[in-house]
mmCIF file of N, CA, C and O in Angstrom:
data_model
loop_
_atom_site.group_PDB
_atom_site.id
_atom_site.type_symbol
_atom_site.label_atom_id
_atom_site.label_comp_id
_atom_site.label_asym_id
_atom_site.label_seq_id
_atom_site.Cartn_x
_atom_site.Cartn_y
_atom_site.Cartn_z
ATOM 1 N N MET H 1 11.379 -16.873 -3.762
ATOM 2 C CA MET H 1 11.968 -16.552 -5.140
ATOM 3 C C MET H 1 10.818 -15.856 -5.871
ATOM 4 O O MET H 1 9.628 -16.476 -5.949
ATOM 5 N N PRO H 2 11.154 -14.868 -6.574
ATOM 6 C CA PRO H 2 10.128 -14.154 -7.264
ATOM 7 C C PRO H 2 9.635 -14.954 -8.527
ATOM 8 O O PRO H 2 10.452 -15.756 -9.099
ATOM 9 N N ASN H 3 8.386 -14.801 -8.853
ATOM 10 C CA ASN H 3 7.861 -15.451 -9.963
ATOM 11 C C ASN H 3 7.877 -14.491 -11.206
ATOM 12 O O ASN H 3 7.159 -13.605 -11.250
ATOM 13 N N ILE H 4 8.785 -14.756 -12.081
ATOM 14 C CA ILE H 4 9.049 -13.946 -13.234
ATOM 15 C C ILE H 4 8.719 -14.610 -14.467
ATOM 16 O O ILE H 4 9.101 -15.720 -14.677
ATOM 17 N N LYS H 5 7.825 -13.927 -15.272
ATOM 18 C CA LYS H 5 7.502 -14.531 -16.509
ATOM 19 C C LYS H 5 7.548 -13.510 -17.635
ATOM 20 O O LYS H 5 7.334 -12.277 -17.415
ATOM 21 N N PRO H 6 7.779 -13.975 -18.967
ATOM 22 C CA PRO H 6 7.704 -13.010 -20.032
ATOM 23 C C PRO H 6 6.273 -12.579 -20.312
ATOM 24 O O PRO H 6 5.313 -13.405 -20.093
ATOM 25 N N ILE H 7 6.120 -11.420 -20.763
ATOM 26 C CA ILE H 7 4.656 -10.896 -20.969
ATOM 27 C C ILE H 7 4.042 -11.733 -22.106
ATOM 28 O O ILE H 7 2.730 -11.878 -22.062
ATOM 29 N N SER H 8 4.756 -12.541 -22.897
ATOM 30 C CA SER H 8 4.195 -13.324 -23.896
ATOM 31 C C SER H 8 3.290 -14.456 -23.176
ATOM 32 O O SER H 8 2.368 -14.991 -23.810
ATOM 33 N N ASP H 9 3.599 -14.785 -21.994
ATOM 34 C CA ASP H 9 2.831 -15.812 -21.284
ATOM 35 C C ASP H 9 1.361 -15.362 -21.072
ATOM 36 O O ASP H 9 0.566 -16.193 -20.663
ATOM 37 N N LEU H 10 1.112 -14.029 -21.252
ATOM 38 C CA LEU H 10 -0.215 -13.641 -21.074
ATOM 39 C C LEU H 10 -1.268 -14.170 -22.000
ATOM 40 O O LEU H 10 -2.464 -14.108 -22.013
ATOM 41 N N ARG H 11 -0.688 -14.781 -23.121
ATOM 42 C CA ARG H 11 -1.541 -15.471 -24.099
ATOM 43 C C ARG H 11 -2.349 -16.502 -23.389
ATOM 44 O O ARG H 11 -3.574 -16.700 -23.802
ATOM 45 N N ASN H 12 -1.816 -17.050 -22.432
ATOM 46 C CA ASN H 12 -2.475 -18.094 -21.577
ATOM 47 C C ASN H 12 -2.699 -17.458 -20.147
ATOM 48 O O ASN H 12 -2.156 -17.849 -19.162
ATOM 49 N N TYR H 13 -3.432 -16.333 -20.221
ATOM 50 C CA TYR H 13 -3.539 -15.585 -18.883
ATOM 51 C C TYR H 13 -4.016 -16.275 -17.751
ATOM 52 O O TYR H 13 -3.694 -16.035 -16.552
ATOM 53 N N SER H 14 -4.915 -17.285 -17.901
ATOM 54 C CA SER H 14 -5.423 -18.049 -16.736
ATOM 55 C C SER H 14 -4.273 -18.707 -15.993
ATOM 56 O O SER H 14 -4.262 -18.827 -14.822
ATOM 57 N N ASP H 15 -3.273 -19.290 -16.723
ATOM 58 C CA ASP H 15 -2.157 -19.932 -16.185
ATOM 59 C C ASP H 15 -1.228 -18.914 -15.324
ATOM 60 O O ASP H 15 -0.871 -19.178 -14.160
ATOM 61 N N VAL H 16 -1.071 -17.653 -15.901
ATOM 62 C CA VAL H 16 -0.321 -16.644 -15.133
ATOM 63 C C VAL H 16 -1.173 -16.345 -13.878
ATOM 64 O O VAL H 16 -0.531 -16.214 -12.829
ATOM 65 N N LEU H 17 -2.578 -16.034 -13.966
ATOM 66 C CA LEU H 17 -3.267 -15.653 -12.820
ATOM 67 C C LEU H 17 -3.277 -16.647 -11.795
ATOM 68 O O LEU H 17 -3.395 -16.358 -10.541
ATOM 69 N N ARG H 18 -3.396 -17.904 -12.204
ATOM 70 C CA ARG H 18 -3.291 -19.075 -11.225
ATOM 71 C C ARG H 18 -1.999 -18.949 -10.263
ATOM 72 O O ARG H 18 -2.154 -19.343 -9.155
ATOM 73 N N ASP H 19 -0.915 -18.378 -10.790
ATOM 74 C CA ASP H 19 0.258 -18.272 -9.935
ATOM 75 C C ASP H 19 0.284 -17.037 -9.035
ATOM 76 O O ASP H 19 1.165 -17.034 -8.192
ATOM 77 N N VAL H 20 -0.611 -16.112 -9.224
ATOM 78 C CA VAL H 20 -0.778 -14.954 -8.337
ATOM 79 C C VAL H 20 -1.453 -15.341 -7.064
ATOM 80 O O VAL H 20 -2.577 -15.982 -7.096
ATOM 81 N N SER H 21 -0.866 -14.913 -5.960
ATOM 82 C CA SER H 21 -1.506 -15.220 -4.644
ATOM 83 C C SER H 21 -1.055 -14.065 -3.716
ATOM 84 O O SER H 21 -0.181 -13.361 -3.921
ATOM 85 N N VAL H 22 -1.834 -14.116 -2.422
ATOM 86 C CA VAL H 22 -1.403 -13.099 -1.529
ATOM 87 C C VAL H 22 0.114 -13.286 -1.198
ATOM 88 O O VAL H 22 0.539 -14.272 -0.743
ATOM 89 N N GLY H 23 0.832 -12.191 -1.255
ATOM 90 C CA GLY H 23 2.252 -12.084 -0.990
ATOM 91 C C GLY H 23 3.110 -12.795 -2.023
ATOM 92 O O GLY H 23 4.384 -12.727 -1.863
ATOM 93 N N ALA H 24 2.457 -13.217 -3.089
ATOM 94 C CA ALA H 24 3.334 -13.687 -4.201
ATOM 95 C C ALA H 24 2.884 -13.189 -5.508
ATOM 96 O O ALA H 24 2.114 -13.783 -6.284
ATOM 97 N N PRO H 25 3.293 -12.012 -5.904
ATOM 98 C CA PRO H 25 2.967 -11.405 -7.207
ATOM 99 C C PRO H 25 3.649 -12.115 -8.386
ATOM 100 O O PRO H 25 4.685 -12.840 -8.068
ATOM 101 N N VAL H 26 3.213 -11.865 -9.545
ATOM 102 C CA VAL H 26 3.831 -12.302 -10.733
ATOM 103 C C VAL H 26 4.447 -11.126 -11.409
ATOM 104 O O VAL H 26 3.685 -10.118 -11.625
ATOM 105 N N PHE H 27 5.726 -11.176 -11.780
ATOM 106 C CA PHE H 27 6.425 -10.084 -12.395
ATOM 107 C C PHE H 27 6.493 -10.403 -13.861
ATOM 108 O O PHE H 27 6.918 -11.527 -14.204
ATOM 109 N N LEU H 28 6.089 -9.415 -14.722
ATOM 110 C CA LEU H 28 6.133 -9.690 -16.114
ATOM 111 C C LEU H 28 7.259 -8.884 -16.798
ATOM 112 O O LEU H 28 7.446 -7.746 -16.434
ATOM 113 N N THR H 29 7.929 -9.497 -17.719
ATOM 114 C CA THR H 29 9.071 -8.881 -18.459
ATOM 115 C C THR H 29 8.693 -8.576 -19.741
ATOM 116 O O THR H 29 7.900 -9.206 -20.377
ATOM 117 N N LYS H 30 9.275 -7.447 -20.343
ATOM 118 C CA LYS H 30 9.084 -7.077 -21.688
ATOM 119 C C LYS H 30 10.417 -6.866 -22.301
ATOM 120 O O LYS H 30 11.184 -6.003 -21.706
ATOM 121 N N ASN H 31 10.830 -7.577 -23.279
ATOM 122 C CA ASN H 31 12.075 -7.428 -23.940
ATOM 123 C C ASN H 31 13.176 -7.728 -22.834
ATOM 124 O O ASN H 31 14.252 -7.056 -22.804
ATOM 125 N N GLY H 32 12.890 -8.720 -21.967
ATOM 126 C CA GLY H 32 13.845 -9.048 -20.965
ATOM 127 C C GLY H 32 14.072 -8.189 -19.777
ATOM 128 O O GLY H 32 14.962 -8.467 -18.991
ATOM 129 N N ARG H 33 13.219 -7.186 -19.646
ATOM 130 C CA ARG H 33 13.339 -6.186 -18.474
ATOM 131 C C ARG H 33 12.026 -6.283 -17.761
ATOM 132 O O ARG H 33 10.990 -6.361 -18.280
ATOM 133 N N GLY H 34 12.113 -6.124 -16.390
ATOM 134 C CA GLY H 34 10.900 -6.032 -15.669
ATOM 135 C C GLY H 34 10.044 -4.896 -16.008
ATOM 136 O O GLY H 34 10.571 -3.744 -16.253
ATOM 137 N N ARG H 35 8.745 -5.108 -16.194
ATOM 138 C CA ARG H 35 7.814 -4.106 -16.729
ATOM 139 C C ARG H 35 6.591 -4.033 -16.027
ATOM 140 O O ARG H 35 6.096 -2.906 -15.656
ATOM 141 N N TYR H 36 5.996 -5.124 -15.508
ATOM 142 C CA TYR H 36 4.699 -5.072 -14.907
ATOM 143 C C TYR H 36 4.651 -6.028 -13.732
ATOM 144 O O TYR H 36 5.463 -6.927 -13.682
ATOM 145 N N ALA H 37 3.802 -5.781 -12.893
ATOM 146 C CA ALA H 37 3.525 -6.731 -11.699
ATOM 147 C C ALA H 37 2.082 -6.952 -11.616
ATOM 148 O O ALA H 37 1.251 -6.087 -11.627
ATOM 149 N N ILE H 38 1.733 -8.239 -11.500
ATOM 150 C CA ILE H 38 0.342 -8.645 -11.173
ATOM 151 C C ILE H 38 0.245 -9.130 -9.687
ATOM 152 O O ILE H 38 0.968 -10.000 -9.303
ATOM 153 N N ILE H 39 -0.621 -8.349 -8.983
ATOM 154 C CA ILE H 39 -0.703 -8.561 -7.519
ATOM 155 C C ILE H 39 -2.048 -9.066 -7.005
ATOM 156 O O ILE H 39 -3.046 -8.637 -7.788
ATOM 157 N N ASP H 40 -2.277 -9.774 -6.012
ATOM 158 C CA ASP H 40 -3.512 -10.159 -5.521
ATOM 159 C C ASP H 40 -4.220 -8.859 -4.999
ATOM 160 O O ASP H 40 -3.608 -7.923 -4.479
ATOM 161 N N MET H 41 -5.544 -8.887 -5.074
ATOM 162 C CA MET H 41 -6.353 -7.608 -4.779
ATOM 163 C C MET H 41 -6.142 -7.301 -3.126
ATOM 164 O O MET H 41 -6.027 -6.206 -2.781
ATOM 165 N N GLN H 42 -5.965 -8.296 -2.341
ATOM 166 C CA GLN H 42 -5.606 -8.139 -0.895
ATOM 167 C C GLN H 42 -4.317 -7.303 -0.648
ATOM 168 O O GLN H 42 -4.234 -6.454 0.154
ATOM 169 N N ASP H 43 -3.308 -7.662 -1.471
ATOM 170 C CA ASP H 43 -2.079 -7.026 -1.410
ATOM 171 C C ASP H 43 -2.141 -5.617 -1.964
ATOM 172 O O ASP H 43 -1.647 -4.589 -1.349
ATOM 173 N N TYR H 44 -3.002 -5.447 -3.073
ATOM 174 C CA TYR H 44 -3.280 -4.140 -3.523
ATOM 175 C C TYR H 44 -3.938 -3.174 -2.461
ATOM 176 O O TYR H 44 -3.493 -2.030 -2.284
ATOM 177 N N GLU H 45 -4.969 -3.715 -1.953
ATOM 178 C CA GLU H 45 -5.598 -2.921 -0.772
ATOM 179 C C GLU H 45 -4.678 -2.484 0.237
ATOM 180 O O GLU H 45 -4.772 -1.469 0.852
ATOM 181 N N ARG H 46 -3.941 -3.448 0.726
ATOM 182 C CA ARG H 46 -2.949 -3.318 1.744
ATOM 183 C C ARG H 46 -1.974 -2.156 1.394
ATOM 184 O O ARG H 46 -1.780 -1.319 2.230
ATOM 185 N N THR H 47 -1.446 -2.220 0.170
ATOM 186 C CA THR H 47 -0.499 -1.259 -0.293
ATOM 187 C C THR H 47 -1.203 0.143 -0.337
ATOM 188 O O THR H 47 -0.573 1.095 0.035
ATOM 189 N N ARG H 48 -2.402 0.253 -0.803
ATOM 190 C CA ARG H 48 -3.156 1.499 -0.855
ATOM 191 C C ARG H 48 -3.329 2.083 0.607
ATOM 192 O O ARG H 48 -3.169 3.231 0.673
ATOM 193 N N ALA H 49 -3.712 1.300 1.533
ATOM 194 C CA ALA H 49 -3.915 1.702 2.822
ATOM 195 C C ALA H 49 -2.562 2.218 3.462
ATOM 196 O O ALA H 49 -2.571 3.238 4.129
ATOM 197 N N THR H 50 -1.553 1.502 3.174
ATOM 198 C CA THR H 50 -0.182 1.864 3.656
ATOM 199 C C THR H 50 0.193 3.261 3.154
ATOM 200 O O THR H 50 0.621 4.120 3.876
ATOM 201 N N LEU H 51 -0.028 3.492 1.803
ATOM 202 C CA LEU H 51 0.318 4.736 1.200
ATOM 203 C C LEU H 51 -0.522 5.864 1.800
ATOM 204 O O LEU H 51 -0.044 6.970 2.020
ATOM 205 N N LYS H 52 -1.763 5.588 2.054
ATOM 206 C CA LYS H 52 -2.715 6.574 2.641
ATOM 207 C C LYS H 52 -2.142 6.953 4.044
ATOM 208 O O LYS H 52 -2.041 8.146 4.387
ATOM 209 N N LEU H 53 -1.915 5.963 4.789
ATOM 210 C CA LEU H 53 -1.368 6.141 6.112
ATOM 211 C C LEU H 53 -0.070 6.962 6.129
ATOM 212 O O LEU H 53 0.067 7.895 6.952
ATOM 213 N N MET H 54 0.860 6.538 5.206
ATOM 214 C CA MET H 54 2.130 7.281 5.184
ATOM 215 C C MET H 54 1.883 8.796 4.740
ATOM 216 O O MET H 54 2.558 9.612 5.256
ATOM 217 N N GLY H 55 0.816 9.051 3.964
ATOM 218 C CA GLY H 55 0.511 10.390 3.520
ATOM 219 C C GLY H 55 -0.017 11.210 4.675
ATOM 220 O O GLY H 55 0.433 12.370 4.945
ATOM 221 N N GLU H 56 -0.815 10.539 5.443
ATOM 222 C CA GLU H 56 -1.392 11.228 6.644
ATOM 223 C C GLU H 56 -0.239 11.471 7.705
ATOM 224 O O GLU H 56 -0.263 12.541 8.428
ATOM 225 N N LEU H 57 0.536 10.574 7.842
ATOM 226 C CA LEU H 57 1.704 10.727 8.842
ATOM 227 C C LEU H 57 2.596 11.931 8.400
ATOM 228 O O LEU H 57 3.127 12.723 9.162
ATOM 229 N N ALA H 58 2.848 11.973 7.069
ATOM 230 C CA ALA H 58 3.693 13.014 6.632
ATOM 231 C C ALA H 58 3.082 14.421 6.814
ATOM 232 O O ALA H 58 3.669 15.335 7.251
ATOM 233 N N LYS H 59 1.626 14.508 6.586
ATOM 234 C CA LYS H 59 0.934 15.734 6.928
ATOM 235 C C LYS H 59 1.082 16.072 8.384
ATOM 236 O O LYS H 59 1.305 17.214 8.696
ATOM 237 N N GLY H 60 0.975 15.081 9.351
ATOM 238 C CA GLY H 60 1.091 15.306 10.646
ATOM 239 C C GLY H 60 2.410 15.780 11.097
ATOM 240 O O GLY H 60 2.590 16.751 11.924
ATOM 241 N N LYS H 61 3.412 15.279 10.503
ATOM 242 C CA LYS H 61 4.834 15.691 10.714
ATOM 243 C C LYS H 61 5.143 17.059 10.336
ATOM 244 O O LYS H 61 5.649 17.847 11.002
ATOM 245 N N LYS H 62 4.560 17.460 9.079
ATOM 246 C CA LYS H 62 4.734 18.811 8.498
ATOM 247 C C LYS H 62 3.955 19.773 9.432
ATOM 248 O O LYS H 62 4.437 20.818 9.696
ATOM 249 N N SER H 63 2.790 19.411 9.894
ATOM 250 C CA SER H 63 2.012 20.300 10.789
ATOM 251 C C SER H 63 2.750 20.465 11.997
ATOM 252 O O SER H 63 2.867 21.634 12.556
ATOM 253 N N GLY H 64 3.317 19.391 12.589
ATOM 254 C CA GLY H 64 4.055 19.460 13.835
ATOM 255 C C GLY H 64 5.283 20.394 13.728
ATOM 256 O O GLY H 64 5.633 21.226 14.603
ATOM 257 N N GLU H 65 5.930 20.281 12.665
ATOM 258 C CA GLU H 65 7.132 21.144 12.334
ATOM 259 C C GLU H 65 6.772 22.663 12.157
ATOM 260 O O GLU H 65 7.456 23.453 12.617
ATOM 261 N N GLU H 66 5.531 22.870 11.431
ATOM 262 C CA GLU H 66 5.185 24.281 11.229
ATOM 263 C C GLU H 66 4.529 24.869 12.415
ATOM 264 O O GLU H 66 4.762 26.051 12.630
ATOM 265 N N LYS H 67 3.643 24.126 13.055
ATOM 266 C CA LYS H 67 2.811 24.748 14.049
ATOM 267 C C LYS H 67 3.174 24.399 15.482
ATOM 268 O O LYS H 67 2.631 24.921 16.404
ATOM 269 N N GLY H 68 4.154 23.441 15.639
ATOM 270 C CA GLY H 68 4.627 23.013 17.079
ATOM 271 C C GLY H 68 3.966 21.772 17.307
ATOM 272 O O GLY H 68 2.923 21.367 16.863
ATOM 273 N N TRP H 69 4.621 21.071 18.183
ATOM 274 C CA TRP H 69 4.201 19.783 18.660
ATOM 275 C C TRP H 69 3.263 19.815 19.909
ATOM 276 O O TRP H 69 3.514 20.714 20.676
ATOM 277 N N LEU H 70 2.516 18.820 20.127
ATOM 278 C CA LEU H 70 1.602 18.719 21.244
ATOM 279 C C LEU H 70 2.283 17.859 22.333
ATOM 280 O O LEU H 70 2.885 16.808 21.878
ATOM 281 N N SER H 71 2.148 18.169 23.552
ATOM 282 C CA SER H 71 2.681 17.214 24.447
ATOM 283 C C SER H 71 1.781 16.097 24.760
ATOM 284 O O SER H 71 0.598 16.173 24.319
ATOM 285 N N SER H 72 2.166 14.960 25.298
ATOM 286 C CA SER H 72 1.365 13.824 25.518
ATOM 287 C C SER H 72 0.210 14.145 26.405
ATOM 288 O O SER H 72 -0.897 13.697 26.327
ATOM 289 N N SER H 73 0.514 15.018 27.441
ATOM 290 C CA SER H 73 -0.585 15.416 28.328
ATOM 291 C C SER H 73 -1.671 16.248 27.570
ATOM 292 O O SER H 73 -2.843 16.161 27.928
ATOM 293 N N ASP H 74 -1.293 17.052 26.658
ATOM 294 C CA ASP H 74 -2.280 17.858 25.896
ATOM 295 C C ASP H 74 -3.194 16.893 25.045
ATOM 296 O O ASP H 74 -4.363 17.045 24.910
ATOM 297 N N VAL H 75 -2.543 15.893 24.523
ATOM 298 C CA VAL H 75 -3.294 14.906 23.718
ATOM 299 C C VAL H 75 -4.231 14.121 24.597
ATOM 300 O O VAL H 75 -5.379 13.903 24.203
ATOM 301 N N ARG H 76 -3.789 13.684 25.721
ATOM 302 C CA ARG H 76 -4.639 12.901 26.649
ATOM 303 C C ARG H 76 -5.847 13.863 27.066
ATOM 304 O O ARG H 76 -7.007 13.380 27.115
ATOM 305 N N ALA H 77 -5.572 15.118 27.392
ATOM 306 C CA ALA H 77 -6.673 15.988 27.781
ATOM 307 C C ALA H 77 -7.656 16.159 26.581
ATOM 308 O O ALA H 77 -8.827 16.264 26.976
ATOM 309 N N HIS H 78 -7.182 16.228 25.388
ATOM 310 C CA HIS H 78 -8.091 16.467 24.257
ATOM 311 C C HIS H 78 -8.994 15.195 24.184
ATOM 312 O O HIS H 78 -10.261 15.293 23.991
ATOM 313 N N PHE H 79 -8.481 13.981 24.333
ATOM 314 C CA PHE H 79 -9.359 12.828 24.144
ATOM 315 C C PHE H 79 -10.163 12.626 25.370
ATOM 316 O O PHE H 79 -11.265 12.073 25.259
ATOM 317 N N ARG H 80 -9.832 13.060 26.586
ATOM 318 C CA ARG H 80 -10.668 12.902 27.752
ATOM 319 C C ARG H 80 -11.884 13.893 27.559
ATOM 320 O O ARG H 80 -12.975 13.559 27.871
ATOM 321 N N ALA H 81 -11.581 14.996 27.014
ATOM 322 C CA ALA H 81 -12.624 15.921 26.822
ATOM 323 C C ALA H 81 -13.634 15.529 25.668
ATOM 324 O O ALA H 81 -14.859 15.661 25.889
ATOM 325 N N LYS H 82 -13.087 14.894 24.639
ATOM 326 C CA LYS H 82 -13.957 14.317 23.600
ATOM 327 C C LYS H 82 -14.785 13.144 24.234
ATOM 328 O O LYS H 82 -16.055 13.043 23.913
ATOM 329 N N ALA H 83 -14.220 12.342 25.062
ATOM 330 C CA ALA H 83 -14.925 11.270 25.658
ATOM 331 C C ALA H 83 -16.019 11.753 26.589
ATOM 332 O O ALA H 83 -17.177 11.187 26.643
ATOM 333 N N ASN H 84 -15.798 12.849 27.234
ATOM 334 C CA ASN H 84 -16.784 13.323 28.217
ATOM 335 C C ASN H 84 -17.947 14.111 27.414
ATOM 336 O O ASN H 84 -19.156 14.245 27.931
ATOM 337 N N GLU H 85 -17.781 14.541 26.162
ATOM 338 C CA GLU H 85 -18.783 15.092 25.380
ATOM 339 C C GLU H 85 -19.792 14.038 24.940
ATOM 340 O O GLU H 85 -20.941 14.406 24.800
ATOM 341 N N GLU H 86 -19.386 12.850 24.758
ATOM 342 C CA GLU H 86 -20.250 11.819 24.297
ATOM 343 C C GLU H 86 -21.218 11.239 25.360
ATOM 344 O O GLU H 86 -21.646 11.234 26.171
#
């Protein structure tokens, strides 16, 4: 169940922050509507990494659609050649 608090609870911010944990953000409302979320740093870093990965995957998909896709044997040959260089 989501932890929802009015923004006025930030007057006692240590109580609000105590309720924040990994996988359990605190959602703050302003005038009865959801406005802010306070999340644990681990969740924040995981979200940033996910967004970065999704961006890279989108670039790869676009490149494949524009320039053509590589076969699995081409990819294997590329990595074998890289491994032999080292």
